[in-house]
Amino acid sequence: MTIDADEIAQDAGKALASGSENHLAAMRHSAAHMMAAAVLELFPGAKLGIGPAIKDGFYYDFDLPRPLTPADLEQIDAKMREQQAAGLAFEHSQDLPRADAVTLMEQRRQPFKVEIIHDLPASEGETVSFYRHGDFEDLCRGGHVGSTSELGAFKLLNSAGAYWRGDEKRPMLQRIYGTAWESTKDLDQHLWRLDEAKKRDHRKLGRELDLFTFHPESPAAPFLHPRGMALWRSLEDWSRQVRREAGFDEVRTPSLVRKELWETSGHWANYQDNMFVLDDHDHVSGLKPMNCPEEILIYKTRSHSYRELPMRFADYSVLFRKERTGVLAGMFRVRQLTQDDSHVFCRDDQVDDELRLALSLVRKQYAPFGFEPRAKLATRPEKRLGSDEFWERAESRLRERLDEDGMSYTLDEGGGAFYAPKIDIFIEDALGREWQMATIQADYQLPQRFDLEYRSADGGFERPVVIHYAIYGSFERFIGIITEHYTGAFPLWLAPVQVMIVPIADRHLDYAESVRTALARAGLRAAVDDRSERMQLKLRDAQEQRIPLMVVVGDRDAEAGAVSPRLRGRSKGEDSVPLDEFVADLATRATSRELWPVSEGE
């Protein structure tokens, strides 16, 4: 397992920006220093990487003479507890000019620290600060608790490989993960969540439920099995319905595009490292990582009047992103993906209505999953295009639409893209984990770069605005999220197999098939378990496959034209019901996309 060090470190830097104002983050940052001190005591020649606090814990990267073992983690844990008992003060020990700091780290034979100092941005100042507790000193911006005795409840979790700075060409370090909390109760609750997350791991469930698998012959791209494809189509059908009812027209665009398009869009200069580039000797091309530039080409194929706008395009084309090995994570981060992409070309006076529509579609599309969206308003970054006047206008429009909608949101100061502010949409899963999903952008820059225009009411020409958003994000990632959220026990409307029909004996097979046919005619996905096995074994297998409903059919059912249903998670079946009533009820539930049954225990 390898980890992307840079991305986590950047997130950690944001988390610690407030320093000691966030006591839990400061405590975890202090724990990382204590862990580094313990490792140096056990491995005096260890080379230190970075050691930030992260969401729910902390880590530190080390170059060590040998791979760590579980026994090593126990010893490191014991050394940390000795420091905790000693009540060692965390002190700002010194500030050194950069050159002196480099010399000190060279004397201590810490090459990664030397590199960090060399790479510090000018905004960090001309001196480097150091913090000490006991005999351990590390370069650090601060953000610590008062002493080691304030650490609280903690536990070291595991070690994993991590390329230095997330670069596969750099040394592979050993990263030790830990978690720290205010109380033992909080720690126990977190450890329970971690254990539950392992049970819900979508890669494990994908195999067990026959949804999808991954193979080294095509790394970082899922192989969807028939059941996985049924799940995909259910998601896709709902997304298409949401777009269709909102006045979108579907388009499809090529995967391979010449570099000239990416140069115009800015991707060649800013995103080329994440693109798969092909050279056929006549032309250099790239597999597309985004749909936007190609939909712009569709817009540009003819002239447009103000009366035609807004034009709303939906695009479900396959995208390709050259993700680094260290960040790949099952369905959560893949190299081949499909988005439920939306691009709206509108007049400036239509932007507010299109933002209202985007927020309403986010709510509508998430509703059948039980997700309540939250948002962050990401404002102008330090490096950006356009005037402050433009940014103020764009940010205020996004803020006003969020206020009007009533969606809960926070500010992400400086988190906007270089060309526009944005609304980032988040959902929370069954374990309380937060996932970033849709991003809604009001884009004034691509219309400029591609010289887009429409004829205005006075006969002149004006530039449209492009609104970008994808509500699921990518289908692959969303499938991974909901597989873990539901533990594979999907609601009826999503379940790959919605009904498993279990004949009591072989003589009931013909009637079981007629039940399946009736369900299929109503648009429901059903299967007959025709194995020569005991009925109880068939029911148990269907339960393990998280199938929402099992239908037992025997002599009485066949004679009465009825079925005896059993809901997922129930040990006893329901009373026998007429087949036509059963089919009609299920079809209504599936068509209305009810959140039913919501769990195995219901």
Coordinates of C-alpha atoms in Angstrom, one line a residue:
M1 CA 0.0 0.0 0.0
T2 CA 1.4 3.4 -0.9
I3 CA 0.2 6.9 0.1
D4 CA 0.3 10.3 -1.5
A5 CA 2.3 12.3 1.0
D6 CA 2.0 15.8 -0.6
E7 CA -1.8 15.8 -0.7
I8 CA -2.3 14.7 2.9
A9 CA 0.4 17.1 4.0
Q10 CA -1.4 20.0 2.3
D11 CA -4.7 19.0 4.0
A12 CA -2.8 18.8 7.3
G13 CA -1.3 22.3 6.8
K14 CA -4.8 23.7 6.3
A15 CA -6.0 21.9 9.4
L16 CA -3.2 23.4 11.5
A17 CA -3.4 26.9 10.1
S18 CA -5.1 28.0 13.3
G19 CA -2.3 26.5 15.5
S20 CA -3.3 26.0 19.1
E21 CA -6.8 27.3 18.5
N22 CA -7.7 23.8 17.6
H23 CA -6.8 21.7 20.6
L24 CA -7.5 18.3 19.1
A25 CA -5.4 19.1 16.0
A26 CA -2.6 20.5 18.2
M27 CA -2.7 17.4 20.3
R28 CA -2.4 15.2 17.2
H29 CA 0.5 17.3 15.9
S30 CA 2.2 16.9 19.3
A31 CA 1.6 13.1 19.1
A32 CA 3.4 13.0 15.8
H33 CA 6.5 14.7 17.4
M34 CA 6.4 12.3 20.3
M35 CA 6.2 9.4 17.8
A36 CA 9.2 10.7 15.9
A37 CA 11.2 11.0 19.2
A38 CA 10.3 7.4 20.0
V39 CA 11.4 6.2 16.6
L40 CA 14.7 8.0 16.9
E41 CA 15.4 6.5 20.3
L42 CA 14.8 3.0 18.9
F43 CA 16.4 3.7 15.5
P44 CA 19.1 6.3 16.1
G45 CA 19.9 6.6 12.3
A46 CA 16.3 7.2 11.2
K47 CA 15.8 9.9 8.6
L48 CA 12.7 12.0 9.3
G49 CA 10.2 13.1 6.7
I50 CA 7.0 15.0 7.6
G51 CA 4.7 14.5 10.6
P52 CA 1.4 16.4 10.4
A53 CA -1.9 16.0 12.1
I54 CA -4.6 14.8 9.7
K55 CA -8.3 14.2 10.0
D56 CA -8.9 11.8 12.9
G57 CA -5.2 11.3 13.7
F58 CA -1.6 11.9 12.7
Y59 CA 1.3 10.2 10.9
Y60 CA 5.1 10.6 10.5
D61 CA 7.3 9.3 7.6
F62 CA 10.6 7.7 8.2
D63 CA 13.5 6.2 6.3
L64 CA 14.5 3.2 8.4
P65 CA 17.1 0.5 8.1
R66 CA 14.5 -2.3 8.0
P67 CA 10.8 -2.8 7.6
L68 CA 8.7 -2.2 10.7
T69 CA 7.0 -5.1 12.5
P70 CA 3.9 -5.1 14.8
A71 CA 6.4 -5.5 17.7
D72 CA 8.2 -2.3 16.6
L73 CA 4.9 -0.4 16.8
E74 CA 4.3 -1.8 20.3
Q75 CA 7.8 -0.5 21.4
I76 CA 7.2 2.9 19.8
D77 CA 3.8 3.1 21.6
A78 CA 5.5 2.3 24.9
K79 CA 8.2 5.0 24.4
M80 CA 5.4 7.5 23.6
R81 CA 3.6 6.6 26.9
E82 CA 6.9 7.1 28.8
Q83 CA 7.0 10.7 27.3
Q84 CA 3.4 11.2 28.2
A85 CA 4.0 10.2 31.8
A86 CA 7.1 12.5 32.0
G87 CA 5.1 15.6 31.2
L88 CA 7.7 17.1 28.9
A89 CA 7.0 20.7 27.9
F90 CA 6.6 21.6 24.2
E91 CA 8.8 24.7 23.7
H92 CA 9.6 27.0 20.8
S93 CA 13.3 26.4 21.0
Q94 CA 14.9 28.6 18.4
D95 CA 14.5 30.5 15.1
L96 CA 17.4 30.1 12.7
P97 CA 18.2 31.8 9.3
R98 CA 17.5 29.3 6.5
A99 CA 21.2 28.7 5.8
D100 CA 21.9 27.9 9.5
A101 CA 18.8 25.7 9.6
V102 CA 20.1 23.8 6.6
T103 CA 23.6 23.4 8.2
L104 CA 22.0 22.1 11.4
M105 CA 19.9 19.5 9.6
E106 CA 23.0 18.4 7.6
Q107 CA 24.9 18.0 10.8
R108 CA 22.1 15.8 12.1
R109 CA 22.1 13.9 8.8
Q110 CA 18.5 14.7 8.0
P111 CA 18.4 15.1 4.2
F112 CA 14.6 15.3 3.9
K113 CA 14.5 18.2 6.4
V114 CA 17.2 19.9 4.4
E115 CA 15.0 19.6 1.3
I116 CA 12.0 20.9 3.1
I117 CA 13.9 24.0 4.2
H118 CA 15.2 24.7 0.7
D119 CA 11.6 24.4 -0.7
L120 CA 9.9 26.7 1.9
P121 CA 8.1 29.5 0.0
A122 CA 9.3 33.0 0.5
S123 CA 6.1 33.8 2.3
E124 CA 7.3 31.7 5.2
G125 CA 10.0 34.3 6.0
E126 CA 13.8 34.2 6.2
T127 CA 13.9 32.2 9.4
V128 CA 13.0 28.6 10.3
S129 CA 11.4 27.9 13.7
F130 CA 12.1 24.8 15.8
Y131 CA 10.1 23.1 18.6
R132 CA 11.5 20.9 21.3
H133 CA 10.2 18.5 23.9
G134 CA 12.8 16.6 26.0
D135 CA 15.8 15.8 23.9
F136 CA 13.8 15.8 20.6
E137 CA 13.8 18.9 18.3
D138 CA 12.1 19.3 15.0
L139 CA 11.6 22.2 12.5
C140 CA 8.0 23.2 13.0
R141 CA 5.5 26.1 12.6
G142 CA 4.0 25.3 16.0
G143 CA 0.5 24.3 17.0
H144 CA 1.3 22.1 20.1
V145 CA -0.3 21.3 23.5
G146 CA 1.5 22.6 26.5
S147 CA 3.2 19.3 27.4
T148 CA 3.2 15.6 26.6
S149 CA 0.9 14.9 29.5
E150 CA -1.9 16.6 27.6
L151 CA -1.8 14.0 24.8
G152 CA -5.0 12.3 25.9
A153 CA -6.0 8.8 24.6
F154 CA -4.0 7.5 21.6
K155 CA -3.2 4.4 19.6
L156 CA -0.8 3.6 16.8
L157 CA -2.7 2.0 14.0
N158 CA -0.4 0.6 11.3
S159 CA 2.5 1.4 9.0
A160 CA 2.4 1.8 5.2
G161 CA 4.7 2.7 2.3
A162 CA 4.7 6.3 1.2
Y163 CA 6.8 7.8 -1.6
W164 CA 8.6 10.9 -0.5
R165 CA 6.4 13.8 -1.6
G166 CA 4.1 11.3 -3.4
D167 CA 6.6 10.9 -6.2
E168 CA 7.2 7.3 -7.4
K169 CA 10.7 8.2 -8.5
R170 CA 11.6 9.3 -4.9
P171 CA 12.5 7.1 -2.0
M172 CA 9.9 4.9 -0.4
L173 CA 9.5 5.8 3.2
Q174 CA 7.6 4.0 6.0
R175 CA 4.7 5.9 7.3
I176 CA 3.3 5.2 10.8
Y177 CA -0.3 6.1 11.4
G178 CA -1.8 6.9 14.8
T179 CA -4.9 8.4 16.2
A180 CA -5.4 10.6 19.3
W181 CA -8.6 11.8 21.1
E182 CA -9.6 13.8 24.1
S183 CA -10.9 10.7 26.0
T184 CA -10.8 6.9 26.0
K185 CA -14.5 6.9 25.1
D186 CA -13.8 9.0 21.9
L187 CA -10.8 6.7 21.0
D188 CA -12.9 3.6 21.4
Q189 CA -15.7 5.1 19.3
H190 CA -13.2 5.9 16.6
L191 CA -11.6 2.4 16.7
W192 CA -15.1 1.0 16.3
R193 CA -15.6 3.1 13.2
L194 CA -12.3 1.9 11.8
D195 CA -13.3 -1.7 12.4
E196 CA -16.7 -1.1 10.8
A197 CA -15.0 0.6 7.8
K198 CA -13.0 -2.5 7.2
K199 CA -16.2 -4.6 7.1
R200 CA -17.6 -2.1 4.6
D201 CA -14.6 -1.9 2.4
H202 CA -16.1 -1.6 -1.1
R203 CA -13.2 -3.6 -2.7
K204 CA -14.0 -6.6 -0.4
L205 CA -17.8 -6.2 -0.9
G206 CA -17.4 -5.7 -4.6
R207 CA -15.9 -9.2 -4.9
E208 CA -18.2 -10.9 -2.4
L209 CA -21.4 -9.4 -4.0
D210 CA -20.1 -10.0 -7.5
L211 CA -20.3 -6.3 -8.4
F212 CA -16.8 -5.5 -9.7
T213 CA -13.2 -6.5 -9.5
F214 CA -9.8 -5.1 -10.3
H215 CA -7.1 -6.8 -12.3
P216 CA -3.4 -6.0 -12.9
E217 CA -4.0 -6.3 -16.7
S218 CA -5.8 -3.0 -16.5
P219 CA -4.7 -1.3 -13.3
A220 CA -6.9 1.4 -11.7
A221 CA -9.9 0.6 -13.8
P222 CA -12.8 -1.5 -12.5
F223 CA -14.2 -4.6 -14.3
L224 CA -18.0 -4.3 -13.8
H225 CA -19.7 -7.7 -13.5
P226 CA -23.4 -8.1 -14.6
R227 CA -24.6 -7.1 -11.1
G228 CA -22.3 -4.2 -10.9
M229 CA -23.5 -3.0 -14.3
A230 CA -27.2 -3.3 -13.1
L231 CA -26.2 -1.0 -10.2
W232 CA -24.5 1.4 -12.6
R233 CA -27.5 1.6 -15.0
S234 CA -29.8 2.3 -12.1
L235 CA -27.6 5.3 -11.1
E236 CA -27.3 6.4 -14.7
D237 CA -31.1 6.1 -15.4
W238 CA -31.8 8.3 -12.4
S239 CA -29.2 10.9 -13.4
R240 CA -30.5 11.0 -16.9
Q241 CA -34.0 11.5 -15.7
V242 CA -33.0 14.4 -13.4
R243 CA -31.2 16.1 -16.4
R244 CA -34.0 15.4 -18.8
E245 CA -36.7 16.8 -16.6
A246 CA -34.5 19.9 -16.1
G247 CA -34.2 20.6 -19.9
F248 CA -30.8 19.1 -20.6
D249 CA -29.9 17.6 -24.0
E250 CA -27.4 14.7 -24.0
V251 CA -24.2 14.9 -26.1
R252 CA -21.3 12.5 -26.5
T253 CA -17.7 13.6 -27.3
P254 CA -14.5 11.7 -28.4
S255 CA -11.9 10.4 -26.0
L256 CA -8.8 11.3 -28.0
V257 CA -8.3 14.9 -28.9
R258 CA -5.3 16.8 -30.4
K259 CA -3.2 18.8 -28.0
E260 CA -4.2 22.1 -29.7
L261 CA -7.6 22.0 -28.0
W262 CA -5.9 21.4 -24.6
E263 CA -3.5 24.3 -25.3
T264 CA -6.5 26.6 -25.8
S265 CA -8.3 25.4 -22.7
G266 CA -5.2 25.7 -20.6
H267 CA -5.1 22.0 -19.7
W268 CA -1.8 21.4 -21.6
A269 CA 0.0 23.9 -19.5
N270 CA -1.7 23.2 -16.2
Y271 CA -2.9 19.5 -16.3
Q272 CA -0.6 17.7 -18.7
D273 CA 1.1 15.6 -16.0
N274 CA -2.3 14.1 -15.3
M275 CA -3.1 13.3 -19.0
F276 CA -2.3 10.2 -21.0
V277 CA -0.5 11.7 -24.1
L278 CA -0.2 9.8 -27.4
D279 CA 2.1 10.7 -30.3
D280 CA 1.1 9.1 -33.7
H281 CA 4.0 10.9 -35.5
D282 CA 1.6 13.2 -37.2
H283 CA -0.1 14.7 -34.2
V284 CA 0.2 14.7 -30.4
S285 CA -3.0 14.0 -28.7
G286 CA -4.4 13.5 -25.2
L287 CA -7.0 11.2 -23.8
K288 CA -9.5 13.6 -22.3
P289 CA -9.5 14.2 -18.6
M290 CA -12.5 16.6 -18.8
N291 CA -15.5 17.1 -21.1
C292 CA -15.7 20.9 -21.0
P293 CA -13.5 21.9 -24.0
E294 CA -15.2 19.4 -26.4
E295 CA -18.7 20.6 -25.4
I296 CA -17.4 24.1 -26.2
L297 CA -16.6 22.9 -29.7
I298 CA -20.2 21.7 -30.1
Y299 CA -21.4 25.2 -29.0
K300 CA -19.0 26.8 -31.5
T301 CA -20.2 24.8 -34.5
R302 CA -22.8 27.4 -35.3
S303 CA -23.9 30.9 -34.3
H304 CA -26.4 31.4 -31.4
S305 CA -29.0 33.9 -30.5
Y306 CA -29.7 35.2 -27.0
R307 CA -33.1 33.5 -27.4
E308 CA -31.5 30.0 -27.5
L309 CA -29.9 30.4 -24.1
P310 CA -29.6 28.7 -21.8
M311 CA -28.2 25.6 -23.6
R312 CA -27.8 22.7 -21.2
F313 CA -25.7 19.7 -22.2
A314 CA -25.3 16.4 -20.3
D315 CA -22.2 14.3 -21.2
Y316 CA -21.6 10.7 -20.0
S317 CA -18.4 10.1 -22.0
V318 CA -15.5 8.2 -20.5
L319 CA -12.6 10.2 -19.1
F320 CA -9.0 9.3 -18.4
R321 CA -6.7 10.7 -15.7
K322 CA -3.1 9.7 -15.2
E323 CA -3.3 9.4 -11.5
R324 CA -0.2 8.5 -9.6
T325 CA 0.1 5.0 -8.1
G326 CA 0.2 6.4 -4.6
V327 CA -3.2 7.9 -4.7
L328 CA -5.1 5.1 -6.3
A329 CA -7.7 3.5 -4.0
G330 CA -10.2 1.1 -5.5
M331 CA -13.2 2.8 -6.9
F332 CA -12.4 6.0 -5.0
R333 CA -9.5 7.0 -7.3
V334 CA -9.3 5.4 -10.7
R335 CA -7.6 6.2 -14.1
Q336 CA -10.7 5.6 -16.2
L337 CA -13.9 7.3 -15.1
T338 CA -17.3 8.5 -16.1
Q339 CA -19.1 11.6 -14.8
D340 CA -22.7 12.7 -15.0
D341 CA -21.3 15.9 -16.4
S342 CA -23.3 19.1 -16.9
H343 CA -22.4 22.2 -18.9
V344 CA -24.8 25.1 -19.3
F345 CA -24.1 28.0 -21.7
C346 CA -26.1 31.0 -20.5
R347 CA -26.4 34.7 -20.6
D348 CA -25.0 36.7 -17.6
D349 CA -28.5 37.6 -16.6
Q350 CA -29.4 33.9 -16.4
V351 CA -26.5 32.9 -14.1
D352 CA -28.6 33.2 -10.9
D353 CA -31.4 31.0 -12.2
E354 CA -28.9 28.4 -13.5
L355 CA -27.2 28.3 -10.1
R356 CA -30.6 27.9 -8.4
L357 CA -31.3 25.0 -10.8
A358 CA -27.9 23.4 -10.1
L359 CA -28.5 23.5 -6.3
S360 CA -32.0 22.1 -6.7
L361 CA -30.8 19.2 -8.9
V362 CA -28.1 18.4 -6.3
R363 CA -30.9 18.0 -3.7
K364 CA -33.2 16.1 -6.0
Q365 CA -30.5 13.6 -7.2
Y366 CA -29.3 12.9 -3.7
A367 CA -32.7 12.5 -2.1
P368 CA -33.3 8.8 -3.0
F369 CA -30.0 7.9 -1.2
G370 CA -30.9 9.7 2.0
F371 CA -28.0 12.2 1.7
E372 CA -28.4 15.7 2.9
P373 CA -25.9 17.9 1.0
R374 CA -23.7 20.5 2.7
A375 CA -21.5 23.0 1.0
K376 CA -18.3 25.0 1.1
L377 CA -18.0 28.3 -0.7
A378 CA -14.4 28.3 -2.1
T379 CA -13.2 31.9 -2.7
R380 CA -10.4 33.6 -4.7
P381 CA -7.0 32.0 -4.4
E382 CA -3.8 34.0 -4.2
K383 CA -2.9 33.1 -7.8
R384 CA -5.9 33.8 -10.1
L385 CA -7.0 35.2 -13.4
G386 CA -9.3 38.2 -13.7
S387 CA -9.9 41.3 -11.7
D388 CA -10.9 41.6 -8.1
E389 CA -14.1 43.2 -9.3
F390 CA -14.9 40.0 -11.3
W391 CA -14.1 37.8 -8.3
E392 CA -16.3 39.9 -5.9
R393 CA -19.2 39.7 -8.3
A394 CA -18.9 35.9 -8.9
E395 CA -18.4 35.1 -5.2
S396 CA -21.3 37.3 -4.1
R397 CA -23.6 35.5 -6.6
L398 CA -22.6 32.1 -5.3
R399 CA -23.0 33.2 -1.7
E400 CA -26.5 34.7 -2.4
R401 CA -27.7 31.5 -4.0
L402 CA -26.5 29.4 -1.1
D403 CA -28.2 31.8 1.4
E404 CA -31.4 31.7 -0.7
D405 CA -31.3 27.9 -0.9
G406 CA -30.8 27.5 2.8
M407 CA -28.2 24.8 2.3
S408 CA -25.7 24.6 5.2
Y409 CA -22.3 25.9 4.1
T410 CA -18.9 27.1 5.4
L411 CA -16.3 29.3 3.8
D412 CA -13.1 27.9 2.2
E413 CA -11.0 31.0 2.0
G414 CA -8.7 30.9 -1.0
G415 CA -9.9 27.5 -2.1
G416 CA -11.3 28.5 -5.4
A417 CA -9.9 27.4 -8.8
F418 CA -7.5 29.8 -10.5
Y419 CA -10.2 30.9 -12.9
A420 CA -13.4 31.0 -10.7
P421 CA -14.9 30.6 -7.2
K422 CA -16.9 27.5 -6.7
I423 CA -19.4 25.7 -4.5
D424 CA -18.2 22.3 -3.3
I425 CA -20.9 19.9 -2.2
F426 CA -20.3 17.4 0.6
I427 CA -22.3 14.4 1.9
E428 CA -21.9 12.3 5.1
D429 CA -22.1 8.5 5.0
A430 CA -23.3 6.1 7.6
L431 CA -20.0 6.2 9.5
G432 CA -19.9 10.0 9.7
R433 CA -17.3 10.3 7.0
E434 CA -17.5 13.4 4.8
W435 CA -17.1 13.1 1.1
Q436 CA -16.7 15.9 -1.4
M437 CA -19.0 15.3 -4.3
A438 CA -20.3 17.9 -6.8
T439 CA -18.5 21.2 -7.6
I440 CA -20.6 24.0 -9.1
Q441 CA -18.6 26.6 -11.0
A442 CA -19.6 29.8 -12.8
D443 CA -16.9 30.1 -15.5
Y444 CA -16.1 33.3 -17.2
Q445 CA -12.6 32.3 -18.4
L446 CA -13.1 29.4 -20.9
P447 CA -15.6 31.5 -22.9
Q448 CA -12.8 34.1 -23.2
R449 CA -10.2 31.5 -24.1
F450 CA -12.4 30.0 -26.8
D451 CA -13.9 33.3 -28.0
L452 CA -17.5 32.2 -27.4
E453 CA -20.3 34.5 -28.3
Y454 CA -24.0 34.9 -29.0
R455 CA -26.0 37.6 -30.8
S456 CA -27.6 39.8 -28.2
A457 CA -31.1 41.5 -28.4
D458 CA -29.6 44.7 -29.8
G459 CA -27.9 42.9 -32.6
G460 CA -24.4 43.0 -31.1
F461 CA -22.3 40.1 -29.7
E462 CA -21.8 39.1 -26.1
R463 CA -20.0 36.3 -24.3
P464 CA -21.9 33.5 -22.6
V465 CA -21.1 32.2 -19.1
V466 CA -20.5 28.4 -18.6
I467 CA -21.8 26.7 -15.5
H468 CA -20.1 23.3 -14.8
Y469 CA -21.2 20.6 -12.4
A470 CA -21.3 16.8 -12.0
I471 CA -23.6 15.7 -9.2
Y472 CA -22.4 12.1 -8.6
G473 CA -18.9 13.3 -9.4
S474 CA -17.7 10.0 -11.0
F475 CA -19.9 6.9 -11.2
E476 CA -17.0 4.8 -10.0
R477 CA -16.3 6.8 -6.9
F478 CA -20.0 7.2 -6.1
I479 CA -20.5 3.4 -6.4
G480 CA -17.6 2.9 -3.9
I481 CA -19.2 5.4 -1.5
I482 CA -22.7 4.0 -1.5
T483 CA -21.4 0.4 -1.4
E484 CA -19.7 1.2 1.9
H485 CA -22.6 3.5 3.1
Y486 CA -25.2 0.7 2.7
T487 CA -22.7 -2.2 3.4
G488 CA -23.8 -3.6 0.1
A489 CA -27.4 -3.7 1.3
F490 CA -28.8 -1.3 -1.3
P491 CA -32.3 0.0 -1.3
L492 CA -34.7 -1.9 -3.6
W493 CA -34.5 0.6 -6.5
L494 CA -30.7 0.2 -6.6
A495 CA -30.2 -3.4 -5.8
P496 CA -28.7 -5.4 -8.7
V497 CA -31.0 -8.3 -7.9
Q498 CA -34.2 -7.0 -6.3
V499 CA -36.0 -10.3 -5.7
M500 CA -34.6 -13.8 -5.3
I501 CA -37.3 -16.5 -5.9
V502 CA -36.8 -19.7 -3.9
P503 CA -38.9 -22.7 -5.0
I504 CA -39.4 -25.2 -2.2
A505 CA -39.0 -28.2 -4.5
D506 CA -38.2 -28.9 -8.2
R507 CA -41.9 -29.2 -9.0
H508 CA -42.3 -25.5 -8.2
L509 CA -39.7 -24.4 -10.7
D510 CA -42.2 -23.6 -13.5
Y511 CA -44.2 -21.4 -11.1
A512 CA -41.1 -19.7 -9.9
E513 CA -40.2 -18.9 -13.4
S514 CA -43.6 -17.4 -14.0
V515 CA -43.2 -15.2 -10.9
R516 CA -39.8 -14.0 -12.3
T517 CA -41.4 -13.2 -15.7
A518 CA -44.2 -11.2 -14.0
L519 CA -41.6 -9.2 -12.1
A520 CA -39.4 -8.7 -15.2
R521 CA -42.4 -7.4 -17.2
A522 CA -42.9 -4.7 -14.4
G523 CA -39.2 -3.7 -14.9
L524 CA -37.9 -5.5 -11.8
R525 CA -34.7 -7.5 -11.6
A526 CA -35.4 -11.0 -10.3
A527 CA -33.7 -14.3 -10.3
V528 CA -34.7 -17.9 -9.6
D529 CA -32.5 -20.0 -7.3
D530 CA -32.9 -23.4 -9.1
R531 CA -30.1 -25.2 -7.3
S532 CA -30.7 -28.6 -5.8
E533 CA -30.1 -27.3 -2.3
R534 CA -32.2 -27.0 0.8
M535 CA -34.6 -24.0 1.0
Q536 CA -33.0 -22.7 4.1
L537 CA -29.5 -22.7 2.5
K538 CA -30.9 -20.7 -0.5
L539 CA -32.5 -18.2 1.8
R540 CA -29.3 -17.8 3.8
D541 CA -27.3 -17.3 0.6
A542 CA -29.7 -14.6 -0.6
Q543 CA -29.4 -12.9 2.8
E544 CA -25.6 -12.9 2.5
Q545 CA -25.9 -11.4 -1.0
R546 CA -27.9 -8.5 0.6
I547 CA -30.9 -9.1 -1.8
P548 CA -33.8 -6.9 -0.6
L549 CA -36.6 -9.5 -0.9
M550 CA -36.8 -13.3 -1.0
V551 CA -39.9 -15.0 -2.3
V552 CA -40.6 -18.6 -1.3
V553 CA -43.0 -20.5 -3.6
G554 CA -44.6 -23.8 -2.8
D555 CA -47.8 -25.8 -3.6
R556 CA -50.2 -23.3 -1.9
D557 CA -48.6 -20.3 -3.7
A558 CA -48.8 -22.0 -7.1
E559 CA -52.4 -23.0 -6.6
A560 CA -53.4 -19.5 -5.3
G561 CA -51.2 -17.5 -7.8
A562 CA -49.5 -15.9 -4.7
V563 CA -46.1 -15.5 -3.2
S564 CA -44.7 -15.6 0.4
P565 CA -42.2 -12.7 0.6
R566 CA -39.4 -12.3 3.2
L567 CA -37.7 -9.0 3.7
R568 CA -33.9 -8.8 3.9
G569 CA -32.7 -9.3 7.5
R570 CA -35.9 -10.9 8.7
S571 CA -35.9 -14.4 10.1
K572 CA -39.6 -15.0 9.3
G573 CA -41.5 -14.5 6.1
E574 CA -44.6 -12.3 5.5
D575 CA -48.1 -13.7 4.9
S576 CA -48.8 -15.0 1.4
V577 CA -50.0 -12.2 -0.9
P578 CA -51.5 -12.3 -4.5
L579 CA -48.7 -12.2 -7.1
D580 CA -50.2 -9.2 -9.0
E581 CA -50.5 -7.1 -5.7
F582 CA -46.9 -8.0 -4.8
V583 CA -45.6 -7.0 -8.2
A584 CA -47.5 -3.8 -8.3
D585 CA -46.3 -2.8 -4.8
L586 CA -42.7 -3.4 -5.7
A587 CA -42.9 -1.7 -9.0
T588 CA -44.3 1.4 -7.3
R589 CA -41.6 1.4 -4.6
A590 CA -38.8 1.0 -7.3
T591 CA -40.2 3.6 -9.6
S592 CA -40.6 6.2 -6.8
R593 CA -37.0 5.3 -5.6
E594 CA -38.0 4.8 -2.0
L595 CA -35.3 4.4 0.5
W596 CA -36.6 1.0 1.4
P597 CA -35.4 -1.3 2.9
V598 CA -32.8 1.0 4.3
S599 CA -30.8 -1.5 6.2
E600 CA -30.4 -5.2 6.7
G601 CA -31.9 -4.9 10.1
E602 CA -35.2 -3.4 8.9

